[in-house]
Coordinates of C-alpha atoms in Angstrom, one line a residue:
Chain A
M1 CA -59.7 104.5 24.9
E2 CA -56.4 106.2 24.9
K3 CA -54.7 107.0 21.6
P4 CA -52.0 104.0 21.1
V5 CA -48.9 104.9 20.8
F6 CA -45.5 103.3 19.6
S7 CA -41.9 104.6 20.1
E8 CA -40.5 104.0 16.3
K9 CA -41.0 101.5 13.5
K10 CA -39.1 98.4 13.1
D11 CA -38.5 95.8 11.4
T12 CA -39.3 92.3 13.6
R13 CA -36.8 90.4 12.2
S14 CA -34.3 92.4 14.0
G15 CA -35.9 91.4 16.8
F16 CA -35.4 88.3 16.1
G17 CA -31.7 89.2 14.9
A18 CA -31.1 91.3 18.8
G19 CA -33.2 87.5 20.2
L20 CA -30.4 85.3 19.1
D21 CA -27.8 88.3 19.7
V22 CA -29.0 87.1 23.5
L23 CA -29.1 84.0 23.1
G24 CA -25.2 83.4 22.1
E25 CA -24.3 85.2 25.0
T26 CA -26.1 83.3 27.9
N27 CA -27.4 79.7 25.9
K28 CA -23.8 78.1 24.6
N29 CA -25.9 75.3 23.3
V30 CA -27.3 77.7 20.8
V31 CA -26.2 76.6 17.2
A32 CA -27.2 78.8 14.3
L33 CA -27.9 77.7 10.6
C34 CA -29.2 79.7 7.6
A35 CA -29.0 79.1 3.7
D36 CA -27.6 82.3 2.5
L37 CA -29.4 85.1 3.7
I38 CA -27.5 86.0 6.5
G39 CA -28.2 90.0 6.3
S40 CA -31.9 89.2 5.2
L41 CA -32.7 87.4 8.4
K42 CA -30.1 89.5 11.0
M43 CA -28.0 87.2 11.9
N44 CA -25.1 89.0 11.1
N45 CA -23.3 89.5 14.9
F46 CA -24.0 86.4 16.0
A47 CA -22.4 84.7 12.3
E48 CA -19.2 87.0 13.8
K49 CA -18.9 86.5 17.4
H50 CA -20.5 82.9 17.6
S51 CA -18.0 81.7 14.2
E52 CA -18.0 77.9 15.6
R53 CA -22.0 77.9 15.9
F54 CA -22.7 79.5 13.1
F55 CA -23.6 77.6 10.2
Q56 CA -23.5 78.4 6.1
L57 CA -25.8 76.3 4.3
G58 CA -25.6 77.7 1.4
I59 CA -28.9 78.1 -1.0
A60 CA -29.5 74.7 0.1
E61 CA -32.8 74.5 2.9
A62 CA -33.8 71.0 2.3
N63 CA -29.9 69.7 3.7
M64 CA -31.3 72.4 6.8
I65 CA -33.8 70.6 7.6
G66 CA -31.7 67.6 7.8
V67 CA -28.5 68.7 9.0
A68 CA -30.4 71.1 11.8
A69 CA -32.6 68.3 12.7
G70 CA -28.8 65.5 12.9
L71 CA -27.5 68.5 14.8
T72 CA -29.6 67.9 17.9
I73 CA -28.2 64.4 18.7
G74 CA -26.1 65.4 21.0
G75 CA -28.1 68.3 22.4
K76 CA -27.6 72.0 20.1
I77 CA -30.6 73.7 19.9
P78 CA -30.5 74.9 16.7
F79 CA -31.4 77.8 15.2
L80 CA -32.1 77.8 11.4
G81 CA -33.2 81.0 9.2
T82 CA -34.5 81.8 6.1
F83 CA -37.5 83.1 4.2
A84 CA -40.6 81.9 4.9
N85 CA -41.4 80.6 2.4
F86 CA -37.5 79.0 1.8
A87 CA -38.7 77.5 5.5
T88 CA -42.0 75.1 5.1
G89 CA -43.4 74.6 1.8
R90 CA -39.8 74.7 0.0
V91 CA -38.5 71.2 3.2
Y92 CA -42.7 70.5 3.7
D93 CA -41.6 66.9 4.0
Q94 CA -37.6 67.8 5.9
I95 CA -39.7 69.3 8.7
R96 CA -42.5 66.2 8.7
M97 CA -40.4 63.7 9.5
V98 CA -37.0 64.6 11.0
V99 CA -38.5 67.8 12.7
A100 CA -42.2 67.2 13.6
Y101 CA -42.2 63.4 13.9
S102 CA -39.1 62.5 15.1
N103 CA -40.0 65.2 17.6
K104 CA -36.7 67.2 17.1
N105 CA -35.6 70.4 19.1
V106 CA -34.8 72.6 16.0
K107 CA -36.1 76.6 15.7
I108 CA -37.7 77.4 12.7
C109 CA -36.8 80.8 12.6
A110 CA -39.7 81.9 9.2
S111 CA -38.1 85.7 8.2
H112 CA -40.0 88.3 4.9
A113 CA -43.5 86.2 6.1
G114 CA -47.0 87.4 4.4
I115 CA -47.0 89.8 1.6
T116 CA -44.7 92.5 3.4
L117 CA -42.1 91.2 1.5
G118 CA -43.2 93.3 -1.0
E119 CA -41.2 94.0 -4.3
D120 CA -40.0 90.1 -4.8
G121 CA -44.0 89.4 -5.4
A122 CA -45.8 86.2 -5.3
T123 CA -42.8 83.2 -5.5
H124 CA -42.0 84.9 -2.6
Q125 CA -44.8 86.3 -0.6
I126 CA -46.1 83.0 1.1
M127 CA -48.9 83.3 3.1
E128 CA -50.0 79.3 3.5
D129 CA -47.3 79.2 6.1
I130 CA -49.1 79.3 9.1
G131 CA -51.3 76.9 8.1
L132 CA -48.8 74.1 6.8
M133 CA -46.9 74.4 10.0
K134 CA -50.2 74.7 12.1
M135 CA -50.9 71.0 10.4
L136 CA -47.5 69.1 11.8
P137 CA -48.1 67.2 15.5
N138 CA -45.5 68.9 18.0
M139 CA -45.0 71.8 15.9
V140 CA -45.4 75.1 18.4
V141 CA -46.9 78.2 15.9
I142 CA -45.4 81.3 17.1
N143 CA -45.9 84.7 15.3
P144 CA -45.4 87.6 17.3
C145 CA -46.0 91.2 16.3
D146 CA -43.3 94.0 16.7
F147 CA -40.0 94.2 17.8
N148 CA -39.5 93.6 20.7
Q149 CA -42.2 90.8 21.5
T150 CA -39.8 88.9 18.5
K151 CA -36.7 89.6 20.5
A152 CA -38.8 87.9 23.6
A153 CA -39.7 85.1 21.8
T154 CA -37.1 84.1 19.7
I155 CA -35.3 84.4 23.8
A156 CA -38.2 82.0 24.9
I157 CA -38.2 79.3 22.1
A158 CA -34.6 78.0 23.4
E159 CA -36.9 77.0 26.8
Y160 CA -39.1 75.1 25.0
E161 CA -38.0 71.5 23.9
G162 CA -39.6 70.7 21.0
P163 CA -40.1 72.0 17.7
V164 CA -41.0 76.1 17.4
Y165 CA -42.2 78.2 13.8
L166 CA -41.3 81.7 14.1
R167 CA -42.1 84.1 11.9
F168 CA -41.8 87.0 11.4
G169 CA -41.1 90.4 8.8
R170 CA -39.3 92.6 6.4
P171 CA -40.8 95.7 7.5
A172 CA -40.1 97.8 9.5
V173 CA -43.0 98.4 11.6
P174 CA -44.6 100.1 15.3
N175 CA -43.1 98.8 18.2
F176 CA -44.8 99.5 20.5
T177 CA -45.6 96.3 23.5
P178 CA -43.1 96.8 26.3
E179 CA -39.0 96.2 26.0
N180 CA -37.6 93.3 28.2
Q181 CA -41.3 91.3 28.0
K182 CA -41.5 88.6 28.7
F183 CA -42.7 86.2 26.4
E184 CA -44.9 83.0 27.2
I185 CA -45.9 80.2 24.7
G186 CA -49.6 80.0 24.1
K187 CA -50.9 83.0 26.6
A188 CA -52.1 85.0 24.7
L189 CA -52.2 88.9 25.4
K190 CA -55.0 91.3 25.7
L191 CA -54.4 94.3 25.2
K192 CA -57.3 96.7 25.5
E193 CA -60.1 95.3 27.7
G194 CA -63.7 95.7 25.8
K195 CA -67.6 94.2 25.7
D196 CA -69.3 94.6 22.6
I197 CA -66.6 92.0 20.5
S198 CA -63.3 90.3 20.2
I199 CA -60.5 90.8 17.7
F200 CA -57.7 88.1 17.5
A201 CA -55.1 89.6 15.6
T202 CA -51.3 88.3 15.3
G203 CA -48.6 89.4 13.3
H204 CA -47.8 92.6 11.7
M205 CA -51.9 92.4 12.4
V206 CA -52.3 93.4 16.1
W207 CA -51.3 96.6 15.5
H208 CA -53.6 97.7 12.9
A209 CA -55.9 95.8 15.7
M210 CA -55.3 98.5 18.3
E211 CA -56.2 101.7 16.0
A212 CA -59.6 99.7 15.1
A213 CA -60.3 99.6 18.8
Y214 CA -59.3 103.3 19.2
E215 CA -61.5 104.3 16.0
L216 CA -64.3 102.1 17.3
S217 CA -64.1 103.4 20.7
Q218 CA -64.4 107.0 19.5
N219 CA -67.7 105.3 17.9
G220 CA -68.7 104.2 21.5
I221 CA -68.1 100.6 20.5
D222 CA -66.2 99.1 23.4
A223 CA -63.0 95.9 21.2
E224 CA -61.5 93.7 22.6
V225 CA -58.2 93.1 21.4
I226 CA -55.9 90.4 22.2
N227 CA -52.7 89.6 20.5
I228 CA -52.9 85.8 20.1
H229 CA -49.1 85.4 19.2
T230 CA -48.7 82.1 19.6
I231 CA -51.5 80.0 16.4
K232 CA -50.4 76.4 18.1
P233 CA -51.2 75.5 20.9
L234 CA -53.5 78.2 20.7
D235 CA -54.8 80.2 24.8
K236 CA -58.3 78.1 24.4
E237 CA -59.3 79.8 27.8
A238 CA -59.1 83.3 26.7
V239 CA -61.0 83.8 23.3
I240 CA -63.3 81.1 25.4
S241 CA -63.3 83.6 28.0
S242 CA -63.3 86.7 25.5
I243 CA -66.3 85.6 23.5
A244 CA -68.4 85.1 26.4
K245 CA -68.3 88.2 27.1
T246 CA -68.5 89.9 23.7
K247 CA -70.5 87.3 21.4
C248 CA -68.9 88.1 18.4
A249 CA -65.5 88.6 16.8
V250 CA -62.7 89.0 13.6
V251 CA -59.9 87.5 13.0
A252 CA -56.7 89.6 11.5
E253 CA -53.7 87.7 10.2
E254 CA -51.4 88.1 7.4
H255 CA -52.2 85.4 5.8
L256 CA -54.6 83.6 3.4
M257 CA -57.5 83.2 5.1
N258 CA -57.8 79.4 4.3
G259 CA -55.6 77.5 7.0
G260 CA -55.0 80.8 9.0
L261 CA -55.7 82.1 12.6
G262 CA -59.4 82.3 12.0
D263 CA -60.0 78.3 10.8
T264 CA -57.9 77.6 13.9
I265 CA -60.3 80.3 16.3
A266 CA -63.2 79.5 14.6
Q267 CA -62.8 75.5 15.2
L268 CA -62.6 77.0 18.6
V269 CA -65.9 78.6 18.2
V270 CA -68.0 76.2 16.9
Q271 CA -67.4 73.4 18.9
N272 CA -67.6 75.8 22.1
N273 CA -70.0 78.8 21.5
P274 CA -70.8 79.2 17.8
I275 CA -70.7 83.2 17.7
P276 CA -70.4 85.1 13.9
V277 CA -67.6 85.6 13.1
E278 CA -65.6 87.9 9.8
Y279 CA -62.4 87.5 8.9
V280 CA -59.9 90.3 8.0
A281 CA -57.1 88.3 5.4
V282 CA -56.0 87.1 2.3
D283 CA -59.1 85.4 0.2
D284 CA -57.3 82.0 -1.7
K285 CA -55.1 84.8 -3.6
F286 CA -51.2 85.4 -4.3
G287 CA -49.7 88.8 -4.3
E288 CA -48.0 90.7 -6.2
S289 CA -44.9 93.6 -6.4
G290 CA -45.6 96.7 -4.9
K291 CA -44.7 98.5 -1.8
P292 CA -46.0 96.7 1.7
A293 CA -48.3 99.3 2.7
Q294 CA -50.2 99.1 -0.8
L295 CA -49.6 95.1 -0.7
M296 CA -51.3 95.9 2.3
E297 CA -53.9 98.7 1.2
K298 CA -54.6 96.4 -1.7
Y299 CA -55.5 93.1 0.1
E300 CA -57.4 94.2 2.3
L301 CA -55.4 93.8 5.5
T302 CA -55.6 97.2 7.1
T303 CA -57.1 98.8 10.2
E304 CA -60.2 99.8 8.0
T305 CA -60.8 96.5 7.1
I306 CA -61.3 95.4 10.8
I307 CA -63.3 98.3 11.1
E308 CA -65.8 97.4 8.3
K309 CA -65.4 92.8 9.8
S310 CA -65.8 94.4 13.4
R311 CA -69.3 96.2 12.5
K312 CA -70.7 93.7 10.1
S313 CA -69.9 91.1 12.8
I314 CA -71.0 93.9 15.5
Q315 CA -74.4 93.5 13.3
R316 CA -74.8 89.5 12.5
K317 CA -74.9 89.2 16.6
G318 CA -78.2 91.5 16.5
Chain B
M1 CA -14.5 29.2 14.9
T2 CA -13.6 32.6 13.3
R3 CA -14.5 35.6 14.0
V4 CA -15.8 35.9 10.6
E5 CA -17.6 32.8 10.9
E6 CA -19.2 34.1 14.2
L7 CA -20.4 37.3 12.5
Q8 CA -21.6 35.3 9.4
D9 CA -24.0 33.3 11.3
I10 CA -26.0 35.6 13.5
A11 CA -26.0 37.6 9.4
T12 CA -27.1 34.7 8.8
Q13 CA -29.8 34.6 11.4
V14 CA -30.7 38.6 10.7
R15 CA -31.5 37.2 7.0
R16 CA -34.2 34.5 8.6
D17 CA -35.3 37.2 10.9
I18 CA -36.0 38.9 8.0
I19 CA -38.1 36.4 6.1
R20 CA -40.1 35.4 8.8
M21 CA -40.9 38.8 10.1
T22 CA -41.7 39.8 6.0
N23 CA -44.1 36.5 5.9
A24 CA -45.3 36.9 9.1
V25 CA -47.2 40.7 8.3
M26 CA -47.0 39.8 3.9
S27 CA -46.0 43.0 3.9
G28 CA -42.0 45.0 4.3
H29 CA -39.1 44.9 2.6
P30 CA -36.9 42.5 2.0
G31 CA -34.9 43.1 -0.9
G32 CA -32.7 45.2 0.7
S33 CA -32.6 44.5 3.4
L34 CA -31.0 40.7 2.8
G35 CA -28.9 42.3 0.8
C36 CA -27.7 44.4 3.8
A37 CA -27.5 42.8 6.5
D38 CA -23.9 41.3 5.8
F39 CA -22.6 45.6 6.6
L40 CA -25.9 46.6 9.6
T41 CA -24.1 42.9 11.1
A42 CA -20.4 43.4 11.3
L43 CA -21.1 47.7 12.0
Y44 CA -23.0 46.4 15.2
F45 CA -21.2 44.0 16.2
D46 CA -17.6 44.5 15.7
I47 CA -17.0 48.3 14.5
M48 CA -18.7 50.6 16.0
D49 CA -18.4 51.4 19.5
I50 CA -22.2 51.4 21.7
E51 CA -24.0 51.2 24.5
T52 CA -27.1 49.0 24.1
E53 CA -27.8 48.7 28.1
K54 CA -28.8 52.5 28.7
F55 CA -29.6 53.6 25.5
D56 CA -30.0 57.5 24.9
I57 CA -30.9 59.2 22.2
D58 CA -28.0 62.5 22.4
G59 CA -25.5 59.1 22.0
K60 CA -22.5 61.0 23.5
N61 CA -19.2 59.3 23.5
E62 CA -21.1 56.7 21.3
D63 CA -20.4 55.6 18.1
L64 CA -23.9 56.5 15.7
F65 CA -25.7 54.6 13.4
F66 CA -28.3 56.5 11.0
L67 CA -30.5 54.4 8.2
S68 CA -31.0 57.1 5.6
N69 CA -33.3 54.2 3.4
G70 CA -35.8 53.9 6.2
H71 CA -37.1 50.8 4.5
I72 CA -34.8 48.2 5.0
S73 CA -36.1 48.6 8.5
P74 CA -36.5 44.5 8.9
L75 CA -33.2 44.4 8.6
L76 CA -32.4 47.4 11.3
Y77 CA -34.8 45.9 13.5
S78 CA -32.7 42.6 14.0
V79 CA -29.6 43.9 14.7
L80 CA -31.0 46.7 17.7
A81 CA -32.8 43.6 18.7
R82 CA -30.2 41.4 18.2
R83 CA -27.4 43.1 19.3
G84 CA -29.6 43.5 22.5
Y85 CA -31.4 47.2 22.5
F86 CA -34.2 45.4 23.0
P87 CA -35.9 42.1 23.4
V88 CA -36.0 39.8 20.9
S89 CA -39.3 38.5 21.1
E90 CA -40.5 41.9 19.7
L91 CA -39.0 41.8 16.3
A92 CA -43.1 39.5 16.2
T93 CA -44.6 43.0 16.4
F94 CA -43.8 44.2 13.6
R95 CA -45.9 46.0 11.7
I96 CA -48.7 46.0 13.7
L97 CA -50.9 47.9 15.2
N98 CA -49.4 49.2 17.9
T99 CA -46.3 48.2 17.8
R100 CA -42.8 50.3 18.3
L101 CA -41.2 48.5 14.9
Q102 CA -43.2 50.8 12.2
G103 CA -42.5 50.4 8.9
H104 CA -40.2 53.3 8.4
P105 CA -38.1 53.4 11.8
T106 CA -38.9 56.2 14.4
N107 CA -37.9 57.6 17.4
A108 CA -41.4 58.4 18.6
D109 CA -42.5 55.3 20.2
G110 CA -39.0 55.6 21.9
L111 CA -37.8 52.5 20.0
P112 CA -34.3 52.0 21.7
G113 CA -31.8 52.5 19.2
I114 CA -33.1 54.4 17.1
R115 CA -32.6 58.6 17.2
M116 CA -34.4 60.0 13.7
A117 CA -37.1 58.9 11.9
S118 CA -36.4 57.5 8.3
G119 CA -38.2 56.4 5.1
S120 CA -38.5 59.1 3.1
L121 CA -35.3 58.9 0.9
G122 CA -32.7 61.8 0.5
Q123 CA -32.7 63.1 3.7
G124 CA -30.1 61.2 6.8
V125 CA -27.6 62.0 5.1
S126 CA -28.3 65.9 6.2
V127 CA -29.0 64.6 9.3
A128 CA -25.0 62.6 9.9
V129 CA -23.9 64.7 8.5
G130 CA -25.4 67.4 11.4
A131 CA -24.5 64.0 14.0
A132 CA -20.9 64.5 13.0
L133 CA -20.9 68.7 13.4
S134 CA -22.3 68.4 17.4
K135 CA -19.4 65.3 18.2
K136 CA -17.2 67.6 16.7
M137 CA -18.4 71.3 18.8
N138 CA -18.7 68.6 21.8
N139 CA -15.5 67.3 21.2
D140 CA -16.9 63.8 20.7
P141 CA -13.7 61.5 19.1
K142 CA -17.1 58.9 18.1
L143 CA -17.9 59.0 14.8
V144 CA -21.3 58.7 12.5
Y145 CA -22.0 56.1 9.6
V146 CA -25.4 56.5 7.6
L147 CA -26.5 54.3 5.1
T148 CA -28.1 54.8 1.9
G149 CA -30.0 53.4 -0.9
D150 CA -27.7 54.1 -5.0
G151 CA -31.3 54.9 -6.0
E152 CA -31.9 57.4 -3.1
L153 CA -29.1 59.6 -4.3
Q154 CA -31.6 60.3 -7.4
E155 CA -32.9 62.6 -4.7
G156 CA -31.3 66.0 -4.6
Q157 CA -30.9 66.9 -1.1
I158 CA -28.1 64.1 -0.9
W159 CA -26.3 66.4 -3.1
E160 CA -26.8 68.8 -1.0
A161 CA -25.7 67.5 2.2
L162 CA -22.2 65.5 -0.4
M163 CA -21.5 69.2 -0.9
Y164 CA -22.0 70.2 2.5
A165 CA -19.8 68.0 3.8
A166 CA -17.4 68.1 1.7
H167 CA -17.0 71.8 2.1
N168 CA -16.9 71.8 5.1
K169 CA -14.2 69.3 6.0
V170 CA -16.8 67.3 7.9
D171 CA -14.2 63.5 8.6
N172 CA -16.1 62.0 11.3
L173 CA -18.5 60.6 9.1
I174 CA -18.4 56.9 6.8
M175 CA -21.8 57.4 4.3
T176 CA -21.8 53.5 3.3
I177 CA -24.4 53.9 -0.8
D178 CA -25.6 50.5 -0.4
Y179 CA -24.8 50.0 -4.4
N180 CA -27.2 47.1 -5.7
K181 CA -27.7 49.2 -8.8
V182 CA -31.2 47.5 -8.5
Q183 CA -35.4 50.7 -7.6
I184 CA -38.1 49.9 -7.4
D185 CA -39.5 49.9 -10.7
G186 CA -36.1 48.3 -12.0
T187 CA -32.2 48.4 -12.6
L188 CA -30.7 52.2 -12.0
D189 CA -29.3 52.5 -15.1
E190 CA -33.1 51.6 -16.4
V191 CA -34.8 53.9 -14.1
L192 CA -32.5 57.1 -13.9
S193 CA -28.5 56.1 -14.2
L194 CA -25.9 57.6 -11.8
G195 CA -23.9 57.4 -14.2
N196 CA -19.6 56.8 -12.7
L197 CA -20.7 57.0 -9.1
K198 CA -17.5 56.6 -8.1
D199 CA -16.7 59.4 -9.3
K200 CA -19.3 61.9 -8.5
L201 CA -18.0 60.9 -5.4
T202 CA -15.2 61.9 -5.8
A203 CA -16.0 65.1 -7.5
F204 CA -17.6 66.2 -4.5
G205 CA -15.2 66.0 -2.4
W206 CA -15.4 63.0 -1.0
D207 CA -12.8 59.9 -0.4
V208 CA -14.7 56.6 -1.7
V209 CA -13.5 53.1 -0.9
E210 CA -15.1 50.4 -2.8
M211 CA -16.2 47.5 -0.5
Q212 CA -17.6 43.6 -1.3
G213 CA -21.0 43.7 0.7
N214 CA -21.5 40.0 0.4
E215 CA -17.6 39.5 1.4
M216 CA -17.7 39.6 5.6
S217 CA -14.4 39.4 5.6
D218 CA -14.2 42.5 2.9
V219 CA -17.0 44.2 4.6
L220 CA -14.9 43.9 8.2
D221 CA -11.8 45.0 6.7
K222 CA -13.0 47.7 4.4
I223 CA -14.9 49.7 7.5
K224 CA -11.3 49.0 8.7
L225 CA -9.6 50.7 6.1
A226 CA -12.6 53.4 6.2
Q227 CA -12.3 54.2 9.7
T228 CA -8.5 54.7 9.1
R229 CA -9.1 57.8 6.5
T230 CA -11.7 60.0 9.0
G231 CA -10.0 62.7 10.5
K232 CA -8.0 62.9 7.2
A233 CA -10.3 66.5 6.1
K234 CA -12.7 64.6 3.5
P235 CA -15.5 63.4 4.7
V236 CA -15.5 59.6 3.2
A237 CA -17.4 57.2 1.6
I238 CA -18.2 53.3 1.1
L239 CA -19.1 52.3 -2.1
M240 CA -20.7 48.4 -1.2
H241 CA -21.2 46.5 -3.6
T242 CA -24.3 44.7 -2.8
L243 CA -26.6 41.7 -4.1
M244 CA -30.9 43.3 -3.8
G245 CA -32.2 40.0 -1.6
Y246 CA -28.4 37.8 -0.9
G247 CA -28.5 34.8 0.8
V248 CA -32.0 33.3 -0.9
D249 CA -31.5 32.4 -3.8
F250 CA -34.3 33.1 -5.7
M251 CA -34.6 36.7 -3.9
A252 CA -31.6 37.7 -5.5
G253 CA -30.3 40.2 -8.2
T254 CA -33.5 40.8 -8.6
N255 CA -35.8 44.3 -7.7
K256 CA -38.9 41.9 -7.9
W257 CA -38.9 42.2 -3.8
H258 CA -38.1 45.4 -3.1
G259 CA -41.3 45.5 -1.9
L260 CA -43.2 42.3 -1.1
A261 CA -42.9 39.8 0.8
P262 CA -42.9 36.4 0.3
N263 CA -45.4 33.8 1.4
A264 CA -46.0 30.9 3.2
E265 CA -45.0 28.8 0.5
Q266 CA -41.0 30.8 -0.1
A267 CA -40.9 31.7 3.1
E268 CA -40.5 27.7 3.9
A269 CA -38.3 27.7 0.5
A270 CA -35.8 30.6 1.7
L271 CA -35.3 29.7 5.4
S272 CA -34.3 26.0 4.4
Q273 CA -31.1 28.3 2.4
L274 CA -30.5 29.6 5.9
K275 CA -30.1 28.2 8.8
E276 CA -31.4 28.6 12.4
T277 CA -27.6 30.2 14.3
L278 CA -28.9 32.1 17.3
G279 CA -32.7 30.1 18.0
D280 CA -35.1 31.9 16.3
Y281 CA -38.0 34.4 17.7

């Protein structure tokens, strides 16, 4: 395996902003809403260029969900943006009734997800959001891995009719997937073919999965890396066919172990082909203040942990 | 027969439907449904410009209505059916397994006339604000109406929506508050007082019209008055004075019947006070 490379480090939220800019030019039905976090969500350009289609809601997220749902009546496609904590947990019942149950074409775009939010600490670092959102019937859950993919996903979800949760983050991370890629909702991406273990990763952890696969390859272990950018609907075929070959797996995500991608994959695995599965995720803990990289280290969301758990998973299959 | 009398007759039949629907399944919320029957009848049979034959969720170039206090679904279903959105016979399926007439309204089963689920309180005004903004963007001159309970105003989200609508001059919107001053656990003042509600609404930047919600002529006059106040850079509120349970003497003016269905004997007593004007379903 070649050593994985990236062009530059960029934040995924800027990918969202770039995607929204494109939609501003290409889709007149797209409207955007924000709850006093325009700069953090990188919505400045859209807000300036398309002021007639931009809504500043103030610090009132519950109202923002309802207004977004109402805007769909008449054909608008609302993209609402705020921090992941305030876009999910704070407004769960609102999303549940007027977005998911009412099956409205609302795009919930959540930045600063996970522990890499950093210094603001546990009050703002939500690591339960994937679980909360994937439990809602009708809700599509997407967690792209880098700037390019987040931009592509943002553009793609405008074409999909129905509720979507799009999760992205704050820090600059390696931008390594192709520019102007086509994003297909629900289609997992095999980034590296392998036969010894399947590494399923989502969001910021996909890059670490690639690094881990490289390190493992230097030690004679041939890992398969699959980028699960869409957690729901899960690309079941991709998971089942990969584990049929490798017979063991690791799931890596910047989320709690409870309720995350790991749960979804484990469910599929036990129903189809029970094999060892190891988790790289946070085990039933809140986060804390610190620099994103320090937090990823302390909470064991690293390349090294993926390597260690991969070895363990391989050992367990015997 | 005058127009007012015609509408009163429809409202009386709607009240019969409410009693019969809730009695049939021994569940549902007759109190608020009865109290708002005159208002919703006037809105759907006289005031709103609507398309009942080919229901379209976007409702472009139609007036729109959202029910925020979704528990008064028996009223909404009766009015929608009587107005022609779906067969009146379907009222017999209220709250029964596999029905489109769910305990609280939903668009999930494609019931014509329903554009959004409601029932978890405090959300309908936000939805109506969004729909009103959508109409403005579409250069659609029609209005958006929303009905909320008064106890529902204890939900904080309502005040977020009120603030937003005033700040953004959402003036193609008429919010009606069912001001019966009663909620499940007692009166508003016993449970959690709203204080001077009219002053609060005014302070939040809304233009307020007061209305006697159980007097059909006043209902017509005041909704029309409210219409004349739209388009003037302020959202419009109708503070609708009603009696919970109005129309049935032993159900009126009490919290007892908020969420309690009448049994056979009580239903018979109630129906004896409500003339069958359009024919029962």
